[in-house]
Amino acid sequence: MGISLQDGSQIPSSMHCPREWQPLYESLKFGVEFRQELPLLEDHPTGQGPKLIVIDDFMDEIKSHHKEILRFFIKGSHHRNLSIFFLSQCLFPDGLRQISLNAHYIVLFKTSRDLAQIRTFCMQVDPQHFRALLEAYEDATRAGYTYIMFDFKPNQEDHMRMRTLIFPGESTVVYIPRAKYKRETMTVL
């Protein structure tokens, strides 16, 4: 079966590595391999086809395993056709800097605490327009369980880097700092 992407392509297999098992996972078992341990890059040789790997809530183990996790972001995603989702409750845990710098996408959800980490992130992304990025975050996460996605892929156009509502059937919203683009209107296809 696999996972269908917006562009029509498929990821035929996926692995979810949750730190803690939840009953909800029973309903997701079809087509998903579950492991309650950190995966090893050696278990995913080159040439096996695309695969999605979700590393979920291993924040407390980043410090001792950050090199192995970093290898997934460098070698796994770039050379072994792996898409890595690293889920964490903290934007800047120890050992995450290199992982963060090698991530193609960073998704921020609404938080009511420690907004300083969001501000720091926005300053790192675009120091000249960080206030616009903060406003985009606040707008996108106004309601509960909402998010903003930052797209850092090298081939992504700059005006498409901040988005929300990205799933099929949703009307995608793109955030563009006004100071960056002087034109009144912009056509986005």
Short mmCIF file of C-alpha atoms in Angstrom, two decimals:
data_model
loop_
_atom_site.label_atom_id
_atom_site.label_comp_id
_atom_site.label_asym_id
_atom_site.label_seq_id
_atom_site.Cartn_x
_atom_site.Cartn_y
_atom_site.Cartn_z
CA MET A 1 0.00 0.00 0.00
CA GLY A 2 2.28 2.86 1.14
CA ILE A 3 1.90 6.56 1.72
CA SER A 4 0.66 8.82 -1.08
CA LEU A 5 2.30 12.23 -1.40
CA GLN A 6 0.84 15.46 -2.80
CA ASP A 7 2.85 15.10 -6.01
CA GLY A 8 1.31 11.67 -6.66
CA SER A 9 4.42 9.69 -5.73
CA GLN A 10 4.40 6.92 -3.12
CA ILE A 11 6.55 5.95 -0.18
CA PRO A 12 6.02 2.17 -0.12
CA SER A 13 7.15 1.49 3.45
CA SER A 14 7.43 3.27 6.76
CA MET A 15 8.85 2.71 10.22
CA HIS A 16 7.61 4.43 13.35
CA CYS A 17 9.95 4.42 16.35
CA PRO A 18 7.93 5.70 19.32
CA ARG A 19 9.60 6.02 22.71
CA GLU A 20 6.32 5.08 24.41
CA TRP A 21 3.70 2.74 22.96
CA GLN A 22 0.16 4.15 22.64
CA PRO A 23 -3.04 2.15 21.97
CA LEU A 24 -3.68 4.35 18.90
CA TYR A 25 -0.78 2.59 17.16
CA GLU A 26 -2.79 -0.65 16.99
CA SER A 27 -5.00 0.95 14.32
CA LEU A 28 -1.95 2.10 12.33
CA LYS A 29 -0.15 -1.24 12.17
CA PHE A 30 -1.13 -2.03 8.57
CA GLY A 31 1.89 -1.24 6.43
CA VAL A 32 3.85 0.37 9.28
CA GLU A 33 6.77 -1.29 11.05
CA PHE A 34 6.99 -0.32 14.73
CA ARG A 35 10.13 -0.34 16.90
CA GLN A 36 10.45 1.12 20.39
CA GLU A 37 14.15 1.78 19.90
CA LEU A 38 16.25 4.10 17.84
CA PRO A 39 16.77 2.72 14.34
CA LEU A 40 20.24 2.08 12.92
CA LEU A 41 21.27 3.45 9.55
CA GLU A 42 22.94 0.12 8.72
CA ASP A 43 19.47 -1.50 8.70
CA HIS A 44 18.58 0.63 5.66
CA PRO A 45 21.10 -0.06 2.86
CA THR A 46 21.36 2.03 -0.28
CA GLY A 47 19.08 1.03 -3.14
CA GLN A 48 16.09 -0.20 -1.14
CA GLY A 49 13.66 2.42 -2.42
CA PRO A 50 12.00 5.27 -0.53
CA LYS A 51 11.10 4.81 3.13
CA LEU A 52 9.64 7.06 5.81
CA ILE A 53 11.16 6.81 9.30
CA VAL A 54 9.52 8.58 12.25
CA ILE A 55 11.73 9.00 15.33
CA ASP A 56 9.23 9.94 18.01
CA ASP A 57 10.01 11.40 21.44
CA PHE A 58 13.63 10.31 21.86
CA MET A 59 14.60 13.80 23.05
CA ASP A 60 16.14 12.42 26.25
CA GLU A 61 18.50 10.25 24.19
CA ILE A 62 19.67 12.89 21.72
CA LYS A 63 22.78 13.74 23.70
CA SER A 64 24.02 10.14 23.80
CA HIS A 65 22.82 9.17 20.29
CA HIS A 66 22.96 12.43 18.34
CA LYS A 67 25.68 11.17 15.97
CA GLU A 68 23.57 8.18 14.91
CA ILE A 69 20.46 10.36 14.46
CA LEU A 70 22.53 12.93 12.54
CA ARG A 71 23.69 10.17 10.16
CA PHE A 72 20.04 9.62 9.19
CA PHE A 73 19.71 13.28 8.25
CA ILE A 74 22.99 13.41 6.32
CA LYS A 75 23.49 9.97 4.78
CA GLY A 76 19.99 8.57 5.10
CA SER A 77 18.01 11.37 3.52
CA HIS A 78 20.63 12.41 0.98
CA HIS A 79 21.99 9.03 -0.12
CA ARG A 80 19.56 6.27 0.91
CA ASN A 81 16.20 7.73 -0.11
CA LEU A 82 14.96 7.95 3.48
CA SER A 83 12.55 10.62 4.69
CA ILE A 84 13.16 11.26 8.38
CA PHE A 85 10.64 12.80 10.77
CA PHE A 86 12.17 13.68 14.14
CA LEU A 87 9.44 14.57 16.65
CA SER A 88 10.46 16.55 19.74
CA GLN A 89 8.79 18.76 22.34
CA CYS A 90 11.78 21.09 22.42
CA LEU A 91 13.21 23.05 19.51
CA PHE A 92 16.75 23.24 20.91
CA PRO A 93 17.64 20.17 23.00
CA ASP A 94 21.35 19.45 23.48
CA GLY A 95 22.83 17.81 20.40
CA LEU A 96 20.10 18.88 17.99
CA ARG A 97 21.87 21.79 16.27
CA GLN A 98 23.47 19.72 13.48
CA ILE A 99 20.28 17.70 13.02
CA SER A 100 18.30 20.94 12.74
CA LEU A 101 20.75 22.40 10.21
CA ASN A 102 20.38 19.30 8.02
CA ALA A 103 16.57 19.15 8.18
CA HIS A 104 14.70 20.01 4.99
CA TYR A 105 11.50 20.79 6.87
CA ILE A 106 10.85 22.05 10.38
CA VAL A 107 7.26 22.08 11.59
CA LEU A 108 6.37 24.18 14.64
CA PHE A 109 3.15 23.61 16.54
CA LYS A 110 1.41 25.96 18.92
CA THR A 111 3.07 26.29 22.30
CA SER A 112 1.98 28.35 25.28
CA ARG A 113 5.35 28.16 26.99
CA ASP A 114 8.87 29.20 26.11
CA LEU A 115 8.08 31.36 23.11
CA ALA A 116 11.70 32.50 23.36
CA GLN A 117 12.78 29.35 21.50
CA ILE A 118 10.41 30.28 18.65
CA ARG A 119 11.86 33.80 18.57
CA THR A 120 15.42 32.40 18.55
CA PHE A 121 14.52 30.06 15.70
CA CYS A 122 13.01 32.94 13.69
CA MET A 123 16.15 35.03 14.31
CA GLN A 124 18.30 32.18 12.98
CA VAL A 125 16.13 31.69 9.88
CA ASP A 126 15.93 35.35 8.85
CA PRO A 127 17.51 37.93 11.20
CA GLN A 128 16.33 40.88 9.09
CA HIS A 129 12.68 39.77 9.00
CA PHE A 130 12.34 37.73 12.19
CA ARG A 131 9.32 39.75 13.36
CA ALA A 132 7.45 38.79 10.18
CA LEU A 133 8.30 35.14 10.82
CA LEU A 134 7.03 35.46 14.41
CA GLU A 135 3.80 37.02 13.11
CA ALA A 136 3.43 34.16 10.62
CA TYR A 137 3.94 31.63 13.44
CA GLU A 138 1.37 33.40 15.63
CA ASP A 139 -1.16 33.56 12.80
CA ALA A 140 -0.69 29.95 11.70
CA THR A 141 -0.91 28.61 15.26
CA ARG A 142 -3.76 30.78 16.49
CA ALA A 143 -6.10 27.79 16.90
CA GLY A 144 -5.25 24.62 18.81
CA TYR A 145 -3.35 21.78 17.08
CA THR A 146 -2.20 24.02 14.25
CA TYR A 147 1.28 24.43 12.78
CA ILE A 148 3.57 26.27 10.43
CA MET A 149 6.04 24.43 8.21
CA PHE A 150 9.41 25.91 7.27
CA ASP A 151 10.75 24.46 4.01
CA PHE A 152 14.55 24.57 3.78
CA LYS A 153 15.00 22.39 0.71
CA PRO A 154 17.74 23.92 -1.47
CA ASN A 155 15.51 23.98 -4.57
CA GLN A 156 12.55 25.66 -2.84
CA GLU A 157 11.74 29.20 -3.93
CA ASP A 158 12.20 31.67 -1.07
CA HIS A 159 8.62 32.93 -1.20
CA MET A 160 7.32 29.37 -0.57
CA ARG A 161 9.35 28.62 2.56
CA MET A 162 6.65 29.25 5.22
CA ARG A 163 3.37 27.40 4.81
CA THR A 164 0.45 25.93 6.71
CA LEU A 165 -2.55 23.80 5.72
CA ILE A 166 -0.41 21.73 3.37
CA PHE A 167 -2.44 18.52 3.14
CA PRO A 168 -4.73 17.45 0.27
CA GLY A 169 -8.13 19.10 0.50
CA GLU A 170 -6.80 22.09 2.47
CA SER A 171 -6.27 25.57 1.07
CA THR A 172 -2.55 26.07 1.62
CA VAL A 173 -1.55 29.39 3.18
CA VAL A 174 1.87 30.82 2.26
CA TYR A 175 3.49 33.44 4.49
CA ILE A 176 5.75 35.99 2.81
CA PRO A 177 7.44 38.84 4.71
CA ARG A 178 6.13 42.09 3.17
CA ALA A 179 9.52 43.78 3.33
CA LYS A 180 11.03 41.08 1.11
CA TYR A 181 8.56 41.48 -1.73
CA LYS A 182 7.54 44.97 -2.76
CA ARG A 183 4.93 43.93 -5.33
CA GLU A 184 1.25 44.30 -4.44
CA THR A 185 0.30 40.82 -5.64
CA MET A 186 2.06 37.57 -6.29
CA THR A 187 0.74 34.60 -8.21
CA VAL A 188 1.43 31.29 -6.52
CA LEU A 189 0.63 28.14 -8.47
#
